Tab-separated table of C-alpha atoms and ligand atoms in Angstrom:
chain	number	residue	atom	x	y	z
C	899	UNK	CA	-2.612	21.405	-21.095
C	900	UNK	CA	0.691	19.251	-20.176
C	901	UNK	CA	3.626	20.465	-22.011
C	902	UNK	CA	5.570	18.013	-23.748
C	903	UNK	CA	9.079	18.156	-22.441
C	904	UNK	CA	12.328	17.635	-24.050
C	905	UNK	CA	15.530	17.588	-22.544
C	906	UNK	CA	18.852	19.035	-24.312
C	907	UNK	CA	22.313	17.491	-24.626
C	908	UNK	CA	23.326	21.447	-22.726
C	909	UNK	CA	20.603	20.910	-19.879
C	910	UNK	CA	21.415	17.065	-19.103
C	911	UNK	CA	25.343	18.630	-19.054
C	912	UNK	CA	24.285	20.969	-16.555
C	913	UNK	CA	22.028	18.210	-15.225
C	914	UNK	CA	24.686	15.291	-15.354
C	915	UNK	CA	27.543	18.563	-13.075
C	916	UNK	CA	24.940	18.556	-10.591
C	917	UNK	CA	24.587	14.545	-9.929
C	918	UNK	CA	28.512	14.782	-10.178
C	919	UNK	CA	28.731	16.791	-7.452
C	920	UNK	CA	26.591	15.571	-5.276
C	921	UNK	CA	26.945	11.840	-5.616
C	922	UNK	CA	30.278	10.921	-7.825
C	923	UNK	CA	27.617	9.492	-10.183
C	924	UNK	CA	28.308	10.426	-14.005
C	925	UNK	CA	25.572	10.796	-16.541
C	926	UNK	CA	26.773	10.088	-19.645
C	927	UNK	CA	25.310	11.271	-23.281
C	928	UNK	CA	23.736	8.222	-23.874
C	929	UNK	CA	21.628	8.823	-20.829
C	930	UNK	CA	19.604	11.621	-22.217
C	931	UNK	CA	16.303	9.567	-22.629
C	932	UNK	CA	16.274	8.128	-19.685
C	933	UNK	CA	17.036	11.171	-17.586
C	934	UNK	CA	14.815	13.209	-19.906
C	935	UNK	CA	11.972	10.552	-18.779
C	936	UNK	CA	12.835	10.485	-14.730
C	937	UNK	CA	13.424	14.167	-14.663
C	938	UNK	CA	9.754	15.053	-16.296
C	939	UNK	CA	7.928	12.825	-13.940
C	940	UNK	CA	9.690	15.064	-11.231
C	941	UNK	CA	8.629	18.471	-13.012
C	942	UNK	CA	5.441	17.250	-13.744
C	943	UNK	CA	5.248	16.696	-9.306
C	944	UNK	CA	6.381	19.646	-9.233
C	945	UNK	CA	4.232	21.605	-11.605
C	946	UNK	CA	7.399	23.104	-13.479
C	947	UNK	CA	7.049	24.063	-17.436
C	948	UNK	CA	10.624	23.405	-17.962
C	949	UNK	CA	13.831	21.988	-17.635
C	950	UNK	CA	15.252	25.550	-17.043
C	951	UNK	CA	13.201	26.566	-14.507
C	952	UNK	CA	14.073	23.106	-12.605
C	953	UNK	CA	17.893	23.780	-12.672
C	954	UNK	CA	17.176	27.138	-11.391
C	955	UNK	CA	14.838	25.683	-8.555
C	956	UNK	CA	18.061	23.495	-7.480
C	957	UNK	CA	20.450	26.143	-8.030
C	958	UNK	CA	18.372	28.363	-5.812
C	959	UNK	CA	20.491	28.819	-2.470
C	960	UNK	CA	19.147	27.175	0.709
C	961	UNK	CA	17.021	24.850	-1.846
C	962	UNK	CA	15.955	22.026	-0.202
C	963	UNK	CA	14.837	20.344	-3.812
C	964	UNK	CA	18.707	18.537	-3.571
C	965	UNK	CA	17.484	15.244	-2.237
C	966	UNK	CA	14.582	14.535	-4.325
C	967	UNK	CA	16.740	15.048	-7.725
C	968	UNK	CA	19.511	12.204	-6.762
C	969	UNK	CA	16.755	10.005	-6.079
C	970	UNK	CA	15.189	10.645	-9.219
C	971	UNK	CA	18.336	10.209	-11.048
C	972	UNK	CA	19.721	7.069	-8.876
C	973	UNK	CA	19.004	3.493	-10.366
C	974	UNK	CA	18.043	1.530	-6.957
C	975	UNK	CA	17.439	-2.005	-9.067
C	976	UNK	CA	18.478	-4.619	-6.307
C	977	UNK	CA	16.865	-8.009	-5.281
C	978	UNK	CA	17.330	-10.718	-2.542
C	979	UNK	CA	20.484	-12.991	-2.645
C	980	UNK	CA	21.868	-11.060	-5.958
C	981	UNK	CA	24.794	-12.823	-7.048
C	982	UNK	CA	24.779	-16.140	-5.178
C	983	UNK	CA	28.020	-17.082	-5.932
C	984	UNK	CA	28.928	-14.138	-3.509
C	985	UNK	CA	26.973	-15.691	-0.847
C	986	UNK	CA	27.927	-19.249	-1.579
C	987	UNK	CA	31.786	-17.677	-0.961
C	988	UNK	CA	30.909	-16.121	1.811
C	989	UNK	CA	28.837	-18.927	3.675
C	990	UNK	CA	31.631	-21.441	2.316
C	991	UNK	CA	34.972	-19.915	3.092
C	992	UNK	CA	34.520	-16.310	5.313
C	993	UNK	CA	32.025	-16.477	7.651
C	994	UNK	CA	33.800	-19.354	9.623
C	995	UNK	CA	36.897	-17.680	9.674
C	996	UNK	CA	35.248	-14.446	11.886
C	997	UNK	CA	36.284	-14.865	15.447
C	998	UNK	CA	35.287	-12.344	17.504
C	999	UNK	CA	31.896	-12.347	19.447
C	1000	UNK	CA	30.622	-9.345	17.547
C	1001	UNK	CA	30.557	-9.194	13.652
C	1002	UNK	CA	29.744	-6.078	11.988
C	1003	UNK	CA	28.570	-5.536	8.724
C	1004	UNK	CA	27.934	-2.851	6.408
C	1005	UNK	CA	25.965	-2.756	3.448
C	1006	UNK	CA	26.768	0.226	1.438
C	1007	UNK	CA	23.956	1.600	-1.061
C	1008	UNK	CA	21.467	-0.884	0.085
C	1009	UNK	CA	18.766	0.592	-1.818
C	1010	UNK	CA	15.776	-1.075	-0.553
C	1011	UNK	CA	17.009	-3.622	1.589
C	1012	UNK	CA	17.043	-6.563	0.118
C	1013	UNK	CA	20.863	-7.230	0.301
C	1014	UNK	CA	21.082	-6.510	4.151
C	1015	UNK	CA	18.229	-8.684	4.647
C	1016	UNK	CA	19.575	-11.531	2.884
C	1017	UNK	CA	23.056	-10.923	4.541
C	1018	UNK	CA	21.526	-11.302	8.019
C	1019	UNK	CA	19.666	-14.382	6.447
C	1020	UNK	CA	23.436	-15.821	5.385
C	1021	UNK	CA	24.997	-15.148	8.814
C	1022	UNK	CA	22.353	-16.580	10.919
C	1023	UNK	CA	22.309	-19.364	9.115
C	1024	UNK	CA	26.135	-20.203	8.308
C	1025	UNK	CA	27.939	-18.508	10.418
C	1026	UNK	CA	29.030	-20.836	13.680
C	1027	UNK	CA	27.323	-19.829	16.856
C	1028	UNK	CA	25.674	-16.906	14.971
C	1029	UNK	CA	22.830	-16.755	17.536
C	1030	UNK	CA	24.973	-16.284	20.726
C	1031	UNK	CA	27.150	-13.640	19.091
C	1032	UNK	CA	26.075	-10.057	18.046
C	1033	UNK	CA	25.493	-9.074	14.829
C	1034	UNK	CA	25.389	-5.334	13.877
C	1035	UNK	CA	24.359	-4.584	9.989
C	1036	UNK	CA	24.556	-0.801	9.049
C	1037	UNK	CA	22.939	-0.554	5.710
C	1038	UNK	CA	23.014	2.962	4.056
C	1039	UNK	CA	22.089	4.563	0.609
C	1040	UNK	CA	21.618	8.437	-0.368
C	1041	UNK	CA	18.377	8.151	-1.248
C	1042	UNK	CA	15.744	8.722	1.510
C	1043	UNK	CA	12.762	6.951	-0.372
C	1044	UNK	CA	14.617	3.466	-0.409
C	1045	UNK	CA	15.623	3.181	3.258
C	1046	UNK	CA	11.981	3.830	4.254
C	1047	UNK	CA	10.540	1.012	1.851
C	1048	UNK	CA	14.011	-0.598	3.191
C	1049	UNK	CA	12.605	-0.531	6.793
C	1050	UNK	CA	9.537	-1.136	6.572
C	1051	UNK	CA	11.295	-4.453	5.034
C	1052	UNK	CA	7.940	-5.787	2.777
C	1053	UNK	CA	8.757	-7.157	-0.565
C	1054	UNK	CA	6.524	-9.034	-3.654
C	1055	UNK	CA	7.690	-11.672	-5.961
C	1056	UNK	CA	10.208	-9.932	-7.970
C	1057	UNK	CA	12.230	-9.338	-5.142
C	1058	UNK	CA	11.610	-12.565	-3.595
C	1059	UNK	CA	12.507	-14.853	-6.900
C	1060	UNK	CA	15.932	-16.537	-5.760
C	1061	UNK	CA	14.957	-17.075	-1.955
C	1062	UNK	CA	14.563	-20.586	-1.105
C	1063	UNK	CA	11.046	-21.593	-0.168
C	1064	UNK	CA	12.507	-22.799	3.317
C	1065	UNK	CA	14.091	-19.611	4.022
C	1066	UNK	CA	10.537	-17.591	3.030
C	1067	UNK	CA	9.214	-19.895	5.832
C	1068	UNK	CA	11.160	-18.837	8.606
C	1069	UNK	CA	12.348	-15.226	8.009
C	1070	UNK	CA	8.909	-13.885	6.240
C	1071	UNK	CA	5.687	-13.136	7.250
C	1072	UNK	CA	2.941	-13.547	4.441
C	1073	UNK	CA	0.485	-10.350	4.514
C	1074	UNK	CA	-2.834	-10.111	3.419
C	1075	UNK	CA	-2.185	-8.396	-0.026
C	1076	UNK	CA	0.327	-11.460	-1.598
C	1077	UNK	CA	3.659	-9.307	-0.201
C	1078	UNK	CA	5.783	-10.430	2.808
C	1079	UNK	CA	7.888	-8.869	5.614
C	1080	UNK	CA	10.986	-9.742	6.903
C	1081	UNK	CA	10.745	-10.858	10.418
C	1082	UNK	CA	11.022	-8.672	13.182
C	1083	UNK	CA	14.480	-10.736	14.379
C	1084	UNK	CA	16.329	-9.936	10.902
C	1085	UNK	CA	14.626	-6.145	11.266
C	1086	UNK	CA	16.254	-6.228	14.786
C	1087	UNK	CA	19.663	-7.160	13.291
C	1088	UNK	CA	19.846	-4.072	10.689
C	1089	UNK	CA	19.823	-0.178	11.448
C	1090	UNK	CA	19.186	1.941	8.280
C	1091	UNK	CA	20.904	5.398	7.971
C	1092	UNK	CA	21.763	7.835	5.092
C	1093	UNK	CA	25.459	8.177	4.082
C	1094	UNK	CA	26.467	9.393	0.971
C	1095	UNK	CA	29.792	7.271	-0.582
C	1096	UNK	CA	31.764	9.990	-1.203
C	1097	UNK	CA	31.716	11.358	2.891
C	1098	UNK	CA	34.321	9.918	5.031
C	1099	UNK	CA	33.243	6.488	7.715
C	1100	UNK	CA	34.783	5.614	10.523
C	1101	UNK	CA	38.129	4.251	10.025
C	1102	UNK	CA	38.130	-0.253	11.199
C	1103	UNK	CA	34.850	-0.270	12.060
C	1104	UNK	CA	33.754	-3.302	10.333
C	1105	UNK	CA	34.367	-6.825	9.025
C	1106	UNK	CA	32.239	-7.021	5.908
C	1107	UNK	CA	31.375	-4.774	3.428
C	1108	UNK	CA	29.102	-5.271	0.426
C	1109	UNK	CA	29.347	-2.066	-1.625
C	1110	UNK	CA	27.934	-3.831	-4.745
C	1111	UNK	CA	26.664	-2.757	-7.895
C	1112	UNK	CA	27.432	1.338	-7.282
C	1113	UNK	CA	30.418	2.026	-8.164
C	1114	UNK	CA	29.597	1.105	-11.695
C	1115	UNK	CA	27.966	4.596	-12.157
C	1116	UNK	CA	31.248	6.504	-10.668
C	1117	UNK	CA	34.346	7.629	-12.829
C	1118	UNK	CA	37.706	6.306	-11.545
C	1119	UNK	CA	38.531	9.210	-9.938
C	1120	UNK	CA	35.062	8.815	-7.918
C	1121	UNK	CA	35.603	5.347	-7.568
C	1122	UNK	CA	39.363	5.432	-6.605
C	1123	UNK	CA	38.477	7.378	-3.387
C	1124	UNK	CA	35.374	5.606	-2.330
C	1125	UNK	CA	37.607	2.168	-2.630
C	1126	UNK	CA	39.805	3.795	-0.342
C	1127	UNK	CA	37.311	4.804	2.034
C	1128	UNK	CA	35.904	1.653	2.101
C	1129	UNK	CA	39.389	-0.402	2.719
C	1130	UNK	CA	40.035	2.641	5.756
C	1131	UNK	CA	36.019	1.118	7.586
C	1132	UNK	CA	37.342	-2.049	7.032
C	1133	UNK	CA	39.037	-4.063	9.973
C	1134	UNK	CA	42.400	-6.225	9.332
C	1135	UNK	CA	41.624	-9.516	7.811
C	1136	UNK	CA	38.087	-7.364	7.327
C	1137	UNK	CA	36.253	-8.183	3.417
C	1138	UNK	CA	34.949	-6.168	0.983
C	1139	UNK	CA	33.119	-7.256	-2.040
C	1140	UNK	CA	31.848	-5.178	-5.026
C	1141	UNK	CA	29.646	-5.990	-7.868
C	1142	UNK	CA	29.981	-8.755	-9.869
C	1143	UNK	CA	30.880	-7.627	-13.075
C	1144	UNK	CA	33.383	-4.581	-10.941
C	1145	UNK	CA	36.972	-5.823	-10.175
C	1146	UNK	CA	39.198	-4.534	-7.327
C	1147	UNK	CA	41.966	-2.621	-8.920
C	1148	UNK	CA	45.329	-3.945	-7.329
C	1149	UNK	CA	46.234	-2.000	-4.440
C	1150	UNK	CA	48.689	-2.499	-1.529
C	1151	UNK	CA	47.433	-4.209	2.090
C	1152	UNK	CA	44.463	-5.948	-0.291
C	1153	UNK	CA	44.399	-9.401	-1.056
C	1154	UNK	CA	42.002	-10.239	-3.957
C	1155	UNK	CA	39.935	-13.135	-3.222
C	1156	UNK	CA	38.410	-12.908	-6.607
C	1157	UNK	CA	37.755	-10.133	-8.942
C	1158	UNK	CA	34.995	-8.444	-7.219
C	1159	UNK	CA	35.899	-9.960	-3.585
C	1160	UNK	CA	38.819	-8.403	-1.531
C	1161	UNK	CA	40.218	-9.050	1.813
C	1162	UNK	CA	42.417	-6.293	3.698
C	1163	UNK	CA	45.922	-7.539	4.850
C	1164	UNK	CA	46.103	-8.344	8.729
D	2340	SAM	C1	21.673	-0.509	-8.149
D	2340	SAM	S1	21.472	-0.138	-6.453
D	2340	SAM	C2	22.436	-1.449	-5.711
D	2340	SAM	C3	21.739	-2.076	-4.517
D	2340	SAM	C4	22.474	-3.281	-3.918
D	2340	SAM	N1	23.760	-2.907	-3.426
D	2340	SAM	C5	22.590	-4.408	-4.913
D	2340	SAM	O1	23.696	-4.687	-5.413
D	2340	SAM	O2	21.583	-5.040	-5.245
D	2340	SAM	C6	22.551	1.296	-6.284
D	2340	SAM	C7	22.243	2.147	-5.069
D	2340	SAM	O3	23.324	3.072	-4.878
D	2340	SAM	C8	22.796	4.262	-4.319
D	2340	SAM	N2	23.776	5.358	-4.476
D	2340	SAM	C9	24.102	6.045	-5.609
D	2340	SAM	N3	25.036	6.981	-5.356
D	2340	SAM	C10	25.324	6.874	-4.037
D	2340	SAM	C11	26.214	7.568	-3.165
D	2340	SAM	N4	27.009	8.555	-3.613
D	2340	SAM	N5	26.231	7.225	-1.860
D	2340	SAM	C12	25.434	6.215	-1.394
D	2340	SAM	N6	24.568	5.531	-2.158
D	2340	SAM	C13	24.522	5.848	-3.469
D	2340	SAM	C14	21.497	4.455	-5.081
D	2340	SAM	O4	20.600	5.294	-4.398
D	2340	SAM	C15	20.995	3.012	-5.224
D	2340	SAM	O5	20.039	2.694	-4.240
């Protein structure tokens, strides 16, 4: 018999320390269903009676349980071409001003792909003489499940919904079961890797950085010093842009663009 499990406000504390720590995500209160839901399905994998015996399992020292709990807890919702006025800026008034014969990009908590995709979509297709320069897209999330669906780089409908039908022409390949994959030239164009937010990057490394729809789940103090991280990987004159509803706090050496776009000072 299954048991029926129910998670307490003390447990989802103890829970909500743990995601803290490891990721700069906070769980609030008002999250108990939901994590009370997503944690069961994990205990229930993992044959575990309680929510007890599950914090002990990833309190356990040398347990290697650490990476399957943030992705249970992390929300990995993303789609292709989210927030077009971000790409209609960027295809209108960056990419032209980039320069230099190598552009590179970083997507930061890609989830499963969909944004780098439809960044190397945008630059190949707007960005002058896109084709004889080299593009380099890192694309990186915590969670280990996404970036393998992420590289593997086949999607259905629901991720597909705001892609113009003559861009699913010529960067997808229609598979036998209604999904499609990304061609192998926009696969060649992004290298997956996992990087947790809070860890340092290298310091002007990159041009472009969509860390989008993330930081919402930090507190400031999270946030503060994964904004300043993300400034220190950015080149001079380099962009970063957040999610639409986030806002760059006002910082020296940033220009804000708009509310969720920045550009660091030459
Ligand atoms: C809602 S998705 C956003 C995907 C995409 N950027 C977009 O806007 O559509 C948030 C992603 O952030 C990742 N994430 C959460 N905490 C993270 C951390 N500390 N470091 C890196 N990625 C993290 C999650 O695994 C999840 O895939």
């Amino acid at each position: 018999m299954e048991a029926s499990l129910t998670l307490t406000k003390q447990e989802l504390e103890k829970f909500a320390d743990i995601a803290y720590r490891e990721t700069g995500i906070r769980i609030s209160p008002q999250k108990l269903e939901l994590m009370n839901n997503r944690l069961s399905r994990r205990l229930r994998e993992l044959n575990l009676r309680s929510f007890r015996d599950y914090l002990e399992m990833l309190q356990r020292p040398g347990s290697n349980e650490m990476s399957n709990f943030v992705e249970t807890i992390t929300t990995n919702e993303t789609y292709f071409f989210r927030c077009p006025r971000h790409f209609r800026l960027l295809s209108r008034q960056i990419l032209n001003t980039f320069q230099s014969p190598t552009i590179d990009v970083w997507s930061a908590a890609c989830s499963t792909g969909e944004e780098p995709y439809s960044l190397a979509i945008a630059l190949l297709e707007r960005m002058p003489n896109a084709r004889n320069r080299k593009i380099r897209i890192f694309a990186s999330d915590i969670d280990r499940k996404v970036l393998k669906k992420a590289s593997d780089g086949v999607y259905g409908d629901y991720a597909l919904r705001f892609v113009r039908p003559e861009f699913l022409k010529k960067y997808f390949i229609p598979l036998n079961n209604g999904m499609y994959q990304v061609i192998p030239e926009l696969r060649q164009m992004v290298l997956f890797g996992q990087h947790n937010l809070q860890n340092p990057f290298p310091k002007g490394k990159v041009d472009l950085i969509f860390c989008r729809n993330v930081l919402i789940y930090f507190d400031d103090q999270s946030k503060d010093q994964v904004f300043r991280n993300l400034l220190g990987a950015l080149r001079p004159n380099g962009y970063l842009f957040l999610g639409e509803s986030e806002i760059v706090p006002p910082l020296s050496g940033v220009h804000r663009v708009e509310a969720s776009v920045a550009q660091k000072k030459g």
